[in-house]
Amino acid sequence: MNADVPLQLLGGLTARQFLKDYWQRKPLLVRQAIPDFESPISPDELAGLALEEEVESRLVIEHGEHPWELRRGPFEEDTFSQLPERDWTLLVQAVDQFVPEVAELLEHFQFLPSWRIDDVMISFAAPGGGVGPHYDNYDVFLLQGHGTRRWRIGQMCDSDSPLLAHADLRILADFEQTEEWVLEPGDMLYLPPRLAHYGTAEDGCMTYSVGFRAPSAAEVLTHFTDFLAQFLPDEERYSDAGIAPSSDPHQIQRDSLDRLKALLTEHMSDERLLLTWFGQFMTEPRYPELVAGEEMPLGEFLDAMENGAVLLRNPSARLAWSEIDLGLMLFASGQSRLLSAELRELLKLICSAESLHLANLSEWLSHEDARTLLWELIKQGSLEFAND
Ligand code: SIN
Ligand code: CO
């Protein structure tokens, strides 16, 4: 996509300008980011999703004497009829995985790497409802879907920012308001990570949160080193051949630290393994149990394709691809495959096409590695037949 075209979604900024000045840095309010936006799902449908076993949902209820009670879904049918008139919020995660029209919204965000996107959470709040002043460790685009919500933003926070004593919710003890806006349907507020914010519903309202994922430094180090360790034989150890005689046997000398650093650097800078791990980690599905494949003989798969079958990406799958010295890597829902550079266009198609079928795959179905790849992605669950 052209990074220099002004985007309505970004209030007329180009992707390049937004990425340079706002992304991860400062908030941006966009009036009518999606003009005349109509929520593709109703509050009742959202509540319906919160009854489902596989859907992650929460209810935050404000009470006079017990502020901000958190309840976790799935909920019972009668939960919603028993709620008060005001001051509660229902939050449903990853609605994009369950409602295709919500997933389509993500097409507006193609100026960002798709593997950075986590999910589209949708909240419905009764008048006065909100989840309290807080900060998140990730970027979020808050799109007003229905009704109006007042957003207040405040200070930048970190893990030292004081929180209210609350077992389940991270609510800031201090909120230093800097700005305030009332958002109408189609308006959108971008917030960088760690910026305090506080939304309250002016009336019954729905807010879409497009949330991102970024591993913490601690996660990168622990997960990458666990991954690396699988490839390191037990006999490979700290070694000190050629050690200089020491004047005091109890002292750990500088030379030992240098040997240790050399051991770490040698392994930590293996780019193939680093990329393999990163691609796998960033495409780890949010709900791995929803990416269950099906066994199927290769012949049956090819026959189905010849007979007009249509393949779709599993909405719970995550895909990305990359180049390395040896060829290309495809990352699919936490797994990686090394492939030859010939398959570049196929990888792009798998990651981006609305659907895969004879018309856009024909040349690939006769290519051995290509058809094996497609077949394996079905068996793994990242691709599925349209009518399943
Ligand atoms: C909400 O939609 O009510 C909460 C979104 C957020 O503040 O992260
Ligand atoms: Co938030």
GROMACS .gro file of C-alpha atoms and ligand atoms in nm:
model
  397
    1MET     CA    1   0.000   0.000   0.000
    2ASN     CA    2   0.108   0.356  -0.066
    3ALA     CA    3   0.225   0.515   0.260
    4ASP     CA    4   0.190   0.867   0.120
    5VAL     CA    5  -0.184   0.870   0.053
    6PRO     CA    6  -0.387   1.070   0.309
    7LEU     CA    7  -0.615   0.834   0.500
    8GLN     CA    8  -0.960   0.922   0.624
    9LEU     CA    9  -0.905   0.676   0.909
   10LEU     CA   10  -0.614   0.889   1.027
   11GLY     CA   11  -0.793   1.221   0.983
   12GLY     CA   12  -0.612   1.296   0.658
   13LEU     CA   13  -0.265   1.200   0.779
   14THR     CA   14  -0.070   0.962   0.562
   15ALA     CA   15   0.047   0.632   0.708
   16ARG     CA   16   0.401   0.767   0.694
   17GLN     CA   17   0.310   1.079   0.896
   18PHE     CA   18   0.110   0.882   1.149
   19LEU     CA   19   0.388   0.627   1.200
   20LYS     CA   20   0.649   0.898   1.237
   21ASP     CA   21   0.468   1.131   1.477
   22TYR     CA   22   0.194   0.936   1.658
   23TRP     CA   23   0.240   0.558   1.658
   24GLN     CA   24   0.371   0.451   1.998
   25ARG     CA   25   0.424   0.819   2.084
   26LYS     CA   26   0.113   1.030   2.125
   27PRO     CA   27  -0.266   1.017   2.109
   28LEU     CA   28  -0.466   1.115   1.805
   29LEU     CA   29  -0.836   1.197   1.795
   30VAL     CA   30  -0.999   1.149   1.455
   31ARG     CA   31  -1.352   1.271   1.398
   32GLN     CA   32  -1.537   1.049   1.152
   33ALA     CA   33  -1.244   0.814   1.096
   34ILE     CA   34  -1.505   0.582   0.945
   35PRO     CA   35  -1.784   0.816   0.830
   36ASP     CA   36  -2.136   0.708   0.925
   37PHE     CA   37  -1.998   0.395   1.087
   38GLU     CA   38  -2.268   0.150   1.185
   39SER     CA   39  -2.174  -0.124   1.423
   40PRO     CA   40  -2.203  -0.457   1.238
   41ILE     CA   41  -2.314  -0.615   1.563
   42SER     CA   42  -2.588  -0.507   1.803
   43PRO     CA   43  -2.562  -0.491   2.183
   44ASP     CA   44  -2.790  -0.799   2.200
   45GLU     CA   45  -2.564  -0.993   1.965
   46LEU     CA   46  -2.263  -0.893   2.174
   47ALA     CA   47  -2.439  -1.017   2.487
   48GLY     CA   48  -2.521  -1.338   2.295
   49LEU     CA   49  -2.152  -1.393   2.224
   50ALA     CA   50  -2.074  -1.353   2.594
   51LEU     CA   51  -2.289  -1.664   2.662
   52GLU     CA   52  -2.064  -1.881   2.445
   53GLU     CA   53  -1.811  -2.112   2.605
   54GLU     CA   54  -1.526  -2.030   2.365
   55VAL     CA   55  -1.569  -1.653   2.388
   56GLU     CA   56  -1.369  -1.453   2.642
   57SER     CA   57  -1.585  -1.192   2.813
   58ARG     CA   58  -1.596  -0.980   3.126
   59LEU     CA   59  -1.848  -0.765   3.305
   60VAL     CA   60  -1.733  -0.468   3.507
   61ILE     CA   61  -2.000  -0.336   3.743
   62GLU     CA   62  -1.960  -0.022   3.950
   63HIS     CA   63  -2.122  -0.028   4.292
   64GLY     CA   64  -2.142   0.246   4.548
   65GLU     CA   65  -1.957   0.066   4.824
   66HIS     CA   66  -1.770  -0.192   4.609
   67PRO     CA   67  -1.644  -0.002   4.313
   68TRP     CA   68  -1.563  -0.198   4.001
   69GLU     CA   69  -1.667  -0.555   4.051
   70LEU     CA   70  -1.525  -0.787   3.784
   71ARG     CA   71  -1.715  -1.097   3.666
   72ARG     CA   72  -1.581  -1.331   3.402
   73GLY     CA   73  -1.791  -1.500   3.131
   74PRO     CA   74  -1.933  -1.712   2.988
   75PHE     CA   75  -2.252  -1.566   3.132
   76GLU     CA   76  -2.601  -1.710   3.176
   77GLU     CA   77  -2.895  -1.580   2.971
   78ASP     CA   78  -3.051  -1.410   3.271
   79THR     CA   79  -2.732  -1.222   3.374
   80PHE     CA   80  -2.813  -0.925   3.156
   81SER     CA   81  -3.176  -0.886   3.261
   82GLN     CA   82  -3.059  -0.864   3.623
   83LEU     CA   83  -2.814  -0.580   3.565
   84PRO     CA   84  -2.893  -0.230   3.689
   85GLU     CA   85  -2.994   0.054   3.456
   86ARG     CA   86  -2.653   0.218   3.476
   87ASP     CA   87  -2.284   0.187   3.546
   88TRP     CA   88  -2.175  -0.143   3.400
   89THR     CA   89  -1.972  -0.253   3.100
   90LEU     CA   90  -1.964  -0.582   2.910
   91LEU     CA   91  -1.633  -0.646   2.732
   92VAL     CA   92  -1.595  -0.919   2.470
   93GLN     CA   93  -1.249  -1.005   2.335
   94ALA     CA   94  -1.154  -1.109   1.982
   95VAL     CA   95  -1.495  -1.050   1.826
   96ASP     CA   96  -1.311  -1.042   1.492
   97GLN     CA   97  -1.264  -1.420   1.526
   98PHE     CA   98  -1.636  -1.481   1.556
   99VAL     CA   99  -1.801  -1.214   1.340
  100PRO     CA  100  -1.658  -1.179   0.987
  101GLU     CA  101  -1.796  -0.823   0.948
  102VAL     CA  102  -1.592  -0.722   1.251
  103ALA     CA  103  -1.279  -0.886   1.107
  104GLU     CA  104  -1.334  -0.677   0.791
  105LEU     CA  105  -1.276  -0.363   0.996
  106LEU     CA  106  -0.913  -0.466   1.024
  107GLU     CA  107  -0.869  -0.394   0.654
  108HIS     CA  108  -0.852  -0.026   0.754
  109PHE     CA  109  -0.537  -0.102   0.953
  110GLN     CA  110  -0.324  -0.244   0.674
  111PHE     CA  111  -0.075   0.038   0.721
  112LEU     CA  112   0.049  -0.157   1.025
  113PRO     CA  113   0.201  -0.507   1.032
  114SER     CA  114  -0.088  -0.753   1.066
  115TRP     CA  115   0.114  -0.968   1.306
  116ARG     CA  116   0.119  -0.678   1.553
  117ILE     CA  117  -0.262  -0.676   1.572
  118ASP     CA  118  -0.401  -0.878   1.858
  119ASP     CA  119  -0.778  -0.855   1.844
  120VAL     CA  120  -1.088  -0.640   1.820
  121MET     CA  121  -1.250  -0.616   2.160
  122ILE     CA  122  -1.600  -0.472   2.174
  123SER     CA  123  -1.755  -0.324   2.483
  124PHE     CA  124  -2.112  -0.235   2.554
  125ALA     CA  125  -2.168   0.004   2.843
  126ALA     CA  126  -2.490   0.112   3.010
  127PRO     CA  127  -2.507   0.489   3.076
  128GLY     CA  128  -2.231   0.588   3.317
  129GLY     CA  129  -2.044   0.261   3.260
  130GLY     CA  130  -1.665   0.251   3.240
  131VAL     CA  131  -1.379   0.032   3.352
  132GLY     CA  132  -1.205   0.304   3.553
  133PRO     CA  133  -0.894   0.509   3.482
  134HIS     CA  134  -0.615   0.276   3.372
  135TYR     CA  135  -0.335   0.229   3.127
  136ASP     CA  136  -0.258  -0.056   2.889
  137ASN     CA  137   0.083  -0.177   2.776
  138TYR     CA  138  -0.018  -0.184   2.414
  139ASP     CA  139  -0.141   0.055   2.147
  140VAL     CA  140  -0.513   0.075   2.093
  141PHE     CA  141  -0.749   0.239   1.844
  142LEU     CA  142  -1.082   0.309   2.015
  143LEU     CA  143  -1.353   0.337   1.753
  144GLN     CA  144  -1.692   0.451   1.870
  145GLY     CA  145  -1.943   0.200   1.733
  146HIS     CA  146  -2.275   0.311   1.875
  147GLY     CA  147  -2.394   0.581   2.118
  148THR     CA  148  -2.153   0.828   2.272
  149ARG     CA  149  -1.861   0.786   2.508
  150ARG     CA  150  -1.661   1.048   2.693
  151TRP     CA  151  -1.289   0.976   2.686
  152ARG     CA  152  -1.048   1.145   2.920
  153ILE     CA  153  -0.675   1.100   2.879
  154GLY     CA  154  -0.408   1.165   3.136
  155GLN     CA  155  -0.045   1.106   3.225
  156MET     CA  156   0.202   0.848   3.094
  157CYS     CA  157   0.225   0.559   3.341
  158ASP     CA  158   0.453   0.267   3.417
  159SER     CA  159   0.469  -0.022   3.660
  160ASP     CA  160   0.550   0.221   3.943
  161SER     CA  161   0.224   0.415   3.894
  162PRO     CA  162   0.010   0.366   4.207
  163LEU     CA  163  -0.298   0.148   4.161
  164LEU     CA  164  -0.609   0.108   4.374
  165ALA     CA  165  -0.606  -0.207   4.583
  166HIS     CA  166  -0.813  -0.436   4.362
  167ALA     CA  167  -0.765  -0.806   4.313
  168ASP     CA  168  -0.855  -0.823   3.943
  169LEU     CA  169  -0.856  -0.477   3.789
  170ARG     CA  170  -0.567  -0.241   3.743
  171ILE     CA  171  -0.725   0.095   3.826
  172LEU     CA  172  -0.501   0.398   3.868
  173ALA     CA  173  -0.503   0.562   4.210
  174ASP     CA  174  -0.420   0.899   4.048
  175PHE     CA  175  -0.552   1.024   3.719
  176GLU     CA  176  -0.410   1.352   3.596
  177GLN     CA  177  -0.646   1.453   3.320
  178THR     CA  178  -0.498   1.641   3.027
  179GLU     CA  179  -0.777   1.627   2.765
  180GLU     CA  180  -1.135   1.519   2.724
  181TRP     CA  181  -1.353   1.441   2.421
  182VAL     CA  182  -1.699   1.301   2.355
  183LEU     CA  183  -1.688   1.046   2.072
  184GLU     CA  184  -1.979   0.979   1.839
  185PRO     CA  185  -2.017   0.674   1.613
  186GLY     CA  186  -1.734   0.669   1.359
  187ASP     CA  187  -1.501   0.883   1.573
  188MET     CA  188  -1.178   0.718   1.679
  189LEU     CA  189  -0.913   0.779   1.940
  190TYR     CA  190  -0.564   0.631   1.904
  191LEU     CA  191  -0.374   0.582   2.230
  192PRO     CA  192  -0.010   0.487   2.258
  193PRO     CA  193   0.096   0.231   2.520
  194ARG     CA  194   0.098   0.342   2.886
  195LEU     CA  195  -0.114   0.656   2.842
  196ALA     CA  196  -0.375   0.681   3.119
  197HIS     CA  197  -0.731   0.684   2.987
  198TYR     CA  198  -1.079   0.675   3.126
  199GLY     CA  199  -1.391   0.619   2.918
  200THR     CA  200  -1.744   0.663   3.046
  201ALA     CA  201  -2.062   0.596   2.854
  202GLU     CA  202  -2.283   0.901   2.804
  203ASP     CA  203  -2.568   0.672   2.698
  204GLY     CA  204  -2.586   0.302   2.608
  205CYS     CA  205  -2.276   0.278   2.392
  206MET     CA  206  -2.047   0.039   2.210
  207THR     CA  207  -1.675   0.089   2.164
  208TYR     CA  208  -1.447  -0.114   1.940
  209SER     CA  209  -1.087  -0.149   2.061
  210VAL     CA  210  -0.835  -0.260   1.801
  211GLY     CA  211  -0.557  -0.385   2.027
  212PHE     CA  212  -0.199  -0.473   1.943
  213ARG     CA  213   0.051  -0.722   2.079
  214ALA     CA  214   0.413  -0.662   2.161
  215PRO     CA  215   0.612  -0.908   2.368
  216SER     CA  216   0.773  -0.770   2.682
  217ALA     CA  217   1.152  -0.778   2.697
  218ALA     CA  218   1.117  -1.041   2.968
  219GLU     CA  219   0.901  -1.256   2.738
  220VAL     CA  220   1.143  -1.218   2.449
  221LEU     CA  221   1.433  -1.331   2.663
  222THR     CA  222   1.266  -1.620   2.843
  223HIS     CA  223   1.082  -1.755   2.539
  224PHE     CA  224   1.368  -1.713   2.296
  225THR     CA  225   1.619  -1.875   2.528
  226ASP     CA  226   1.381  -2.167   2.592
  227PHE     CA  227   1.346  -2.205   2.216
  228LEU     CA  228   1.723  -2.185   2.160
  229ALA     CA  229   1.798  -2.433   2.434
  230GLN     CA  230   1.624  -2.711   2.239
  231PHE     CA  231   1.898  -2.690   1.980
  232LEU     CA  232   2.194  -2.685   2.217
  233PRO     CA  233   2.357  -3.016   2.310
  234ASP     CA  234   2.429  -3.079   2.676
  235GLU     CA  235   2.802  -3.104   2.612
  236GLU     CA  236   2.816  -2.748   2.492
  237ARG     CA  237   2.922  -2.568   2.808
  238TYR     CA  238   3.101  -2.277   2.956
  239SER     CA  239   3.461  -2.353   2.867
  240ASP     CA  240   3.788  -2.196   2.965
  241ALA     CA  241   4.061  -2.363   2.767
  242GLY     CA  242   4.362  -2.135   2.771
  243ILE     CA  243   4.264  -1.977   3.103
  244ALA     CA  244   4.531  -1.755   3.262
  245PRO     CA  245   4.659  -1.863   3.603
  246SER     CA  246   4.484  -1.667   3.877
  247SER     CA  247   4.641  -1.512   4.179
  248ASP     CA  248   4.334  -1.588   4.394
  249PRO     CA  249   4.130  -1.906   4.325
  250HIS     CA  250   3.819  -1.754   4.486
  251GLN     CA  251   3.795  -1.465   4.244
  252ILE     CA  252   3.576  -1.467   3.933
  253GLN     CA  253   3.791  -1.275   3.692
  254ARG     CA  254   3.693  -1.046   3.406
  255ASP     CA  255   3.811  -1.308   3.158
  256SER     CA  256   3.533  -1.546   3.276
  257LEU     CA  257   3.269  -1.283   3.211
  258ASP     CA  258   3.405  -1.228   2.862
  259ARG     CA  259   3.387  -1.603   2.791
  260LEU     CA  260   3.028  -1.606   2.914
  261LYS     CA  261   2.935  -1.306   2.700
  262ALA     CA  262   3.092  -1.474   2.397
  263LEU     CA  263   2.880  -1.785   2.460
  264LEU     CA  264   2.563  -1.576   2.486
  265THR     CA  265   2.643  -1.361   2.185
  266GLU     CA  266   2.720  -1.659   1.966
  267HIS     CA  267   2.377  -1.808   2.023
  268MET     CA  268   2.167  -1.498   2.070
  269SER     CA  269   2.279  -1.353   1.739
  270ASP     CA  270   2.178  -1.654   1.531
  271GLU     CA  271   1.944  -1.468   1.296
  272ARG     CA  272   1.780  -1.776   1.152
  273LEU     CA  273   1.680  -1.902   1.492
  274LEU     CA  274   1.583  -1.555   1.610
  275LEU     CA  275   1.353  -1.502   1.313
  276THR     CA  276   1.210  -1.853   1.344
  277TRP     CA  277   1.130  -1.798   1.707
  278PHE     CA  278   0.990  -1.448   1.654
  279GLY     CA  279   0.764  -1.550   1.367
  280GLN     CA  280   0.635  -1.845   1.564
  281PHE     CA  281   0.579  -1.634   1.874
  282MET     CA  282   0.401  -1.348   1.697
  283THR     CA  283   0.170  -1.586   1.511
  284GLU     CA  284   0.080  -1.785   1.821
  285PRO     CA  285  -0.302  -1.787   1.814
  286ARG     CA  286  -0.482  -1.615   2.096
  287TYR     CA  287  -0.698  -1.928   2.127
  288PRO     CA  288  -0.490  -2.224   2.002
  289GLU     CA  289  -0.781  -2.461   2.061
  290LEU     CA  290  -0.970  -2.283   1.782
  291VAL     CA  291  -0.697  -2.373   1.531
  292ALA     CA  292  -0.761  -2.747   1.513
  293GLY     CA  293  -0.686  -2.906   1.180
  294GLU     CA  294  -0.838  -3.201   1.006
  295GLU     CA  295  -0.670  -3.513   0.874
  296MET     CA  296  -0.723  -3.559   0.504
  297PRO     CA  297  -0.534  -3.754   0.237
  298LEU     CA  298  -0.356  -3.536  -0.019
  299GLY     CA  299  -0.560  -3.687  -0.302
  300GLU     CA  300  -0.884  -3.592  -0.135
  301PHE     CA  301  -0.765  -3.234  -0.087
  302LEU     CA  302  -0.663  -3.204  -0.453
  303ASP     CA  303  -0.993  -3.354  -0.573
  304ALA     CA  304  -1.187  -3.110  -0.359
  305MET     CA  305  -0.995  -2.816  -0.506
  306GLU     CA  306  -1.047  -2.944  -0.861
  307ASN     CA  307  -1.418  -2.969  -0.784
  308GLY     CA  308  -1.449  -2.606  -0.685
  309ALA     CA  309  -1.384  -2.611  -0.310
  310VAL     CA  310  -1.300  -2.275  -0.152
  311LEU     CA  311  -1.040  -2.232   0.122
  312LEU     CA  312  -1.055  -1.957   0.383
  313ARG     CA  313  -0.811  -1.855   0.652
  314ASN     CA  314  -0.931  -1.976   0.987
  315PRO     CA  315  -1.031  -1.649   1.160
  316SER     CA  316  -0.845  -1.768   1.470
  317ALA     CA  317  -0.524  -1.840   1.276
  318ARG     CA  318  -0.238  -1.594   1.243
  319LEU     CA  319  -0.008  -1.580   0.941
  320ALA     CA  320   0.309  -1.395   0.844
  321TRP     CA  321   0.599  -1.454   0.612
  322SER     CA  322   0.960  -1.344   0.589
  323GLU     CA  323   1.279  -1.373   0.387
  324ILE     CA  324   1.594  -1.537   0.515
  325ASP     CA  325   1.922  -1.630   0.354
  326LEU     CA  326   1.799  -1.982   0.278
  327GLY     CA  327   1.470  -1.881   0.117
  328LEU     CA  328   1.136  -1.785   0.267
  329MET     CA  329   0.968  -1.862   0.594
  330LEU     CA  330   0.596  -1.895   0.642
  331PHE     CA  331   0.471  -1.860   0.997
  332ALA     CA  332   0.129  -2.005   1.056
  333SER     CA  333  -0.034  -2.007   1.398
  334GLY     CA  334   0.286  -2.064   1.593
  335GLN     CA  335   0.459  -2.294   1.343
  336SER     CA  336   0.721  -2.213   1.082
  337ARG     CA  337   0.812  -2.362   0.748
  338LEU     CA  338   1.119  -2.299   0.538
  339LEU     CA  339   1.022  -2.270   0.171
  340SER     CA  340   1.192  -2.193  -0.155
  341ALA     CA  341   1.188  -1.840  -0.294
  342GLU     CA  342   0.972  -1.968  -0.583
  343LEU     CA  343   0.673  -1.973  -0.350
  344ARG     CA  344   0.680  -1.602  -0.271
  345GLU     CA  345   0.358  -1.513  -0.456
  346LEU     CA  346   0.179  -1.809  -0.303
  347LEU     CA  347   0.278  -1.703   0.048
  348LYS     CA  348   0.150  -1.352  -0.018
  349LEU     CA  349  -0.174  -1.496  -0.153
  350ILE     CA  350  -0.221  -1.725   0.147
  351CYS     CA  351  -0.169  -1.434   0.385
  352SER     CA  352  -0.391  -1.185   0.204
  353ALA     CA  353  -0.645  -1.338  -0.036
  354GLU     CA  354  -1.007  -1.328   0.068
  355SER     CA  355  -1.033  -1.692  -0.035
  356LEU     CA  356  -0.828  -1.955  -0.218
  357HIS     CA  357  -0.977  -2.158  -0.501
  358LEU     CA  358  -0.902  -2.310  -0.836
  359ALA     CA  359  -0.902  -1.973  -1.013
  360ASN     CA  360  -0.632  -1.812  -0.801
  361LEU     CA  361  -0.445  -2.133  -0.713
  362SER     CA  362  -0.452  -2.330  -1.036
  363GLU     CA  363  -0.083  -2.297  -1.122
  364TRP     CA  364   0.011  -2.377  -0.764
  365LEU     CA  365  -0.192  -2.695  -0.736
  366SER     CA  366   0.039  -2.862  -0.985
  367HIS     CA  367   0.351  -2.742  -0.801
  368GLU     CA  368   0.451  -3.012  -0.556
  369ASP     CA  369   0.583  -2.796  -0.270
  370ALA     CA  370   0.297  -2.550  -0.311
  371ARG     CA  371   0.021  -2.806  -0.287
  372THR     CA  372   0.193  -2.981   0.001
  373LEU     CA  373   0.205  -2.648   0.183
  374LEU     CA  374  -0.166  -2.579   0.128
  375TRP     CA  375  -0.252  -2.932   0.237
  376GLU     CA  376  -0.041  -2.900   0.552
  377LEU     CA  377  -0.204  -2.569   0.641
  378ILE     CA  378  -0.542  -2.741   0.625
  379LYS     CA  379  -0.419  -3.028   0.840
  380GLN     CA  380  -0.280  -2.776   1.087
  381GLY     CA  381  -0.602  -2.572   1.090
  382SER     CA  382  -0.476  -2.237   0.960
  383LEU     CA  383  -0.679  -2.287   0.639
  384GLU     CA  384  -1.022  -2.443   0.624
  385PHE     CA  385  -1.284  -2.530   0.368
  386ALA     CA  386  -1.547  -2.257   0.330
  387ASN     CA  387  -1.847  -2.474   0.406
  388ASP     CA  388  -1.705  -2.638   0.721
  389SIN     C1  389  -1.390  -0.001   2.707
  389SIN     O1  390  -1.417  -0.017   2.587
  389SIN     O2  391  -1.478   0.023   2.789
  389SIN     C2  392  -1.253  -0.009   2.761
  389SIN     C3  393  -1.149   0.006   2.659
  389SIN     C4  394  -1.020   0.049   2.725
  389SIN     O3  395  -1.017   0.144   2.799
  389SIN     O4  396  -0.915  -0.013   2.701
  390CO      CO  397  -0.769   0.063   2.807
   0.00000   0.00000   0.00000
